[in-house]
Short mmCIF file of C-alpha atoms in Angstrom, two decimals:
data_model
loop_
_atom_site.label_atom_id
_atom_site.label_comp_id
_atom_site.label_asym_id
_atom_site.label_seq_id
_atom_site.Cartn_x
_atom_site.Cartn_y
_atom_site.Cartn_z
CA MET A 1 111.40 78.67 81.65
CA ARG A 2 113.98 81.50 82.13
CA ALA A 3 117.54 81.94 82.45
CA ILE A 4 120.08 84.57 83.20
CA ILE A 5 123.45 83.58 81.57
CA GLN A 6 126.66 85.26 82.56
CA ARG A 7 130.03 84.73 80.96
CA VAL A 8 132.59 84.37 83.80
CA SER A 9 136.25 83.63 84.50
CA SER A 10 135.14 82.12 87.94
CA ALA A 11 131.91 81.68 90.14
CA SER A 12 131.19 79.87 93.16
CA VAL A 13 128.26 79.19 95.57
CA THR A 14 128.64 79.41 99.45
CA VAL A 15 126.04 77.89 101.95
CA ASN A 16 126.79 78.56 105.77
CA SER A 17 129.95 80.07 105.16
CA GLU A 18 131.28 76.93 103.07
CA VAL A 19 131.85 76.92 99.41
CA ILE A 20 129.85 74.13 98.13
CA SER A 21 130.54 74.45 94.35
CA SER A 22 132.84 76.45 92.13
CA ILE A 23 133.94 76.85 88.47
CA GLY A 24 136.71 78.52 86.40
CA GLU A 25 136.03 79.84 82.90
CA GLY A 26 132.45 79.07 81.66
CA LEU A 27 128.91 80.15 82.35
CA MET A 28 127.09 81.29 85.56
CA VAL A 29 123.34 80.32 84.99
CA LEU A 30 120.29 81.38 87.20
CA VAL A 31 117.41 79.21 86.20
CA GLY A 32 113.67 79.91 86.89
CA LEU A 33 110.77 77.58 86.25
CA GLY A 34 107.15 78.79 85.49
CA THR A 35 103.89 76.97 86.45
CA ASP A 36 103.41 75.56 82.98
CA ASP A 37 106.78 74.62 82.06
CA THR A 38 107.42 71.17 80.42
CA GLN A 39 110.17 68.84 79.27
CA ASP A 40 110.07 70.92 75.93
CA ASP A 41 111.08 73.97 77.79
CA ILE A 42 114.01 72.17 79.37
CA GLU A 43 115.20 70.90 76.02
CA THR A 44 115.08 74.47 74.60
CA ILE A 45 117.03 76.19 77.30
CA ALA A 46 119.58 73.57 77.76
CA ASN A 47 120.32 73.57 74.13
CA LYS A 48 120.42 77.40 74.19
CA ILE A 49 122.86 77.55 76.94
CA LEU A 50 125.32 74.99 75.60
CA ASN A 51 125.29 76.35 72.17
CA LEU A 52 125.05 80.11 72.80
CA LYS A 53 128.07 81.72 71.13
CA ALA A 54 129.23 83.83 74.17
CA PHE A 55 132.92 83.43 73.95
CA PRO A 56 135.59 84.59 71.47
CA ASP A 57 137.09 82.09 69.09
CA PRO A 58 140.10 80.52 70.93
CA LYS A 59 142.14 80.52 67.80
CA SER A 60 141.25 83.60 66.00
CA GLY A 61 140.02 85.73 68.83
CA GLY A 62 136.94 86.67 66.93
CA ALA A 63 133.94 87.73 68.98
CA TRP A 64 130.87 85.77 69.52
CA LYS A 65 132.17 82.70 67.70
CA ALA A 66 132.62 79.93 70.46
CA SER A 67 130.08 78.25 72.90
CA VAL A 68 130.95 76.99 76.23
CA LYS A 69 131.24 73.65 74.67
CA ASP A 70 133.59 74.77 72.11
CA ARG A 71 135.82 76.25 74.87
CA GLY A 72 135.49 73.14 77.20
CA GLY A 73 134.23 75.50 79.85
CA GLU A 74 132.10 74.66 82.97
CA ILE A 75 128.58 75.68 83.87
CA LEU A 76 127.44 76.63 87.48
CA SER A 77 123.61 76.41 87.66
CA VAL A 78 121.64 77.85 90.37
CA SER A 79 117.79 77.56 90.83
CA GLN A 80 116.30 80.97 90.95
CA PHE A 81 112.48 81.13 91.30
CA THR A 82 112.38 84.90 91.60
CA LEU A 83 113.00 85.15 87.79
CA PHE A 84 109.03 84.70 87.49
CA ALA A 85 108.26 87.34 89.86
CA LYS A 86 105.61 89.96 88.89
CA ILE A 87 105.96 93.23 90.78
CA VAL A 88 102.51 94.53 92.09
CA LYS A 89 102.73 97.71 93.84
CA ASN A 90 106.43 97.52 94.48
CA LYS A 91 105.92 94.04 95.93
CA PRO A 92 107.21 90.70 94.46
CA ASP A 93 104.36 88.20 93.57
CA PHE A 94 105.55 84.74 92.75
CA HIS A 95 102.28 83.15 91.80
CA LYS A 96 103.72 82.19 88.34
CA ALA A 97 106.80 80.47 89.63
CA MET A 98 106.45 76.68 89.77
CA ALA A 99 105.80 75.20 93.18
CA ALA A 100 108.77 74.08 95.31
CA GLU A 101 108.29 70.21 95.04
CA SER A 102 107.58 70.19 91.40
CA SER A 103 110.31 72.63 90.71
CA LYS A 104 112.93 70.79 92.48
CA SER A 105 112.17 67.59 90.39
CA MET A 106 112.20 69.37 87.11
CA TYR A 107 115.31 71.34 87.89
CA ALA A 108 117.02 67.93 88.67
CA THR A 109 115.98 66.89 85.23
CA PHE A 110 117.35 70.07 83.61
CA LEU A 111 120.65 69.46 85.22
CA GLU A 112 120.62 65.84 83.96
CA ARG A 113 119.80 66.91 80.58
CA MET A 114 122.62 69.53 80.55
CA GLY A 115 124.94 66.77 81.50
CA ALA A 116 123.69 64.27 78.88
CA LEU A 117 124.04 66.90 76.06
CA TYR A 118 127.60 68.06 77.20
CA ASP A 119 129.76 66.47 80.12
CA PRO A 120 128.12 65.74 83.49
CA SER A 121 131.53 66.70 85.17
CA LYS A 122 131.33 70.09 83.64
CA ILE A 123 127.83 70.79 85.13
CA LYS A 124 127.93 72.14 88.79
CA ASP A 125 124.97 73.05 90.91
CA GLY A 126 124.09 75.24 93.97
CA GLN A 127 121.90 73.93 96.83
CA PHE A 128 118.37 73.83 95.86
CA GLY A 129 116.06 75.89 98.34
CA ALA A 130 119.13 77.05 100.42
CA MET A 131 120.07 80.68 101.22
CA MET A 132 123.07 80.86 99.09
CA SER A 133 125.92 83.51 98.59
CA VAL A 134 126.75 83.48 94.83
CA GLY A 135 130.07 85.01 93.61
CA ILE A 136 131.05 85.71 90.12
CA VAL A 137 133.59 87.31 88.06
CA ASN A 138 131.59 88.44 85.10
CA GLU A 139 133.97 88.90 81.96
CA GLY A 140 132.89 91.67 79.82
CA PRO A 141 130.64 91.96 81.37
CA VAL A 142 128.55 89.73 79.16
CA THR A 143 125.00 88.72 80.21
CA PHE A 144 122.10 87.16 78.40
CA THR A 145 118.42 86.79 79.20
CA LEU A 146 116.74 83.46 77.67
CA ASP A 147 113.03 82.61 77.81
CA SER A 148 111.90 79.40 76.39
CA ARG A 149 108.65 80.89 75.17
CA GLU A 150 110.36 83.83 73.42
CA THR A 151 113.30 82.09 71.55
CA VAL A 152 113.37 82.73 67.82
CA SER A 153 115.12 79.59 66.68
CA THR A 154 114.59 75.74 67.29
CA PRO A 155 116.62 73.80 70.03
CA GLY A 156 120.13 72.96 69.08
CA THR A 157 120.94 76.51 67.76
CA SER A 158 122.20 79.68 69.31
CA THR A 159 120.13 82.69 68.56
CA PRO A 160 118.38 83.62 71.79
CA THR A 161 116.24 86.59 72.73
CA ALA A 162 119.08 88.23 74.79
CA SER A 163 120.04 91.37 76.55
CA ALA A 164 122.86 91.80 74.44
CA THR A 165 120.43 92.89 71.58
CA SER A 166 119.05 96.50 71.55
CA SER A 167 115.58 96.85 73.39
CA GLY A 168 113.89 97.82 70.18
CA SER A 169 114.50 94.40 68.68
CA GLN A 170 113.15 92.48 71.70
CA GLY A 171 110.34 90.26 70.76
CA LYS A 172 110.90 90.57 67.00
CA THR A 173 111.74 87.58 65.03
CA LEU A 174 115.13 87.39 63.06
CA ALA A 175 113.22 87.92 59.71
CA GLN A 176 111.61 91.19 60.94
CA ARG A 177 115.05 92.54 62.30
CA ASN A 178 116.86 91.68 59.11
CA ALA A 179 114.10 93.36 56.98
CA GLU A 180 114.25 96.45 59.23
CA LYS A 181 118.00 96.26 58.87
CA ALA A 182 117.61 96.12 55.10
CA LEU A 183 115.36 99.32 54.96
CA ARG A 184 117.76 101.14 57.02
CA ARG A 185 120.81 100.27 54.64
CA SER A 186 118.67 101.30 51.72
CA ALA A 187 117.91 104.79 53.27
CA TRP A 188 121.54 105.21 54.17
CA GLU A 189 122.81 104.45 50.62
CA ALA A 190 120.07 106.78 49.18
CA GLY A 191 121.10 109.54 51.50
CA LYS A 192 124.60 108.94 50.66
CA LYS A 193 124.09 109.29 46.99
CA SER A 194 121.77 112.54 47.30
CA GLY A 195 123.89 114.10 49.97
CA GLU A 196 120.76 114.12 52.40
CA PRO A 197 121.00 112.88 55.85
CA SER A 198 120.15 109.23 56.41
CA LEU A 199 118.02 107.68 59.22
CA PRO A 200 119.66 108.36 62.60
CA GLY A 201 122.26 105.42 63.58
CA ALA A 202 121.70 103.65 60.25
CA GLN A 203 125.28 103.81 59.25
CA ASP A 204 126.61 103.00 62.82
CA GLU A 205 124.27 99.82 62.94
CA ILE A 206 125.32 98.69 59.37
CA GLN A 207 129.03 98.98 60.24
CA ARG A 208 128.70 97.46 63.69
CA GLY A 209 126.34 94.71 62.55
CA SER A 210 124.01 92.71 64.86
CA PRO A 211 125.05 89.72 67.07
CA GLU A 212 123.31 87.30 64.52
CA ASP A 213 125.66 88.64 61.78
CA LYS A 214 128.79 87.91 63.83
CA GLU A 215 127.92 84.30 64.54
#
């Protein structure tokens, strides 16, 4: 199961020139279901979405401190089977996407689970299978990519494999990334003492920190 999550100040879905769903501050979520997805995948993605610290703290203003639940925000979800497309000779192949009938049922289960874990009135939907026009105002912009088979922590926590991380860290575990960061820190400190150049970008990364450090 895959999801594209965007932090928005507003979002809406229009079908046949009529706005059928809209939200204010919250998350716009595009959801794709694969052929072998199960209830476990739903549980993982639902918890990740609801607990992802995509917002600043409402009191301190600190970045990456609050989830959509913490902010009392809304979620607009739209089914997006193209997230499982495989590009073959410049043409999309959708064989890995779940069939429409099964996908519709499982997607409905996903929405129900989101409501049960949060507040049903805060969960909005598009129109399954329809040609939709989706409008968003992405704040940041801030966009994350989730895959239930690639997340690095258990349901209920908020450390996804996300587009906000550097491409070099994609697919690595949190422990691996922390170990690499420790090595870069040691190299930078050694270079500082000896007067020799440290690894490129080491000082910047140490000062900036990673998304995990800022939670």
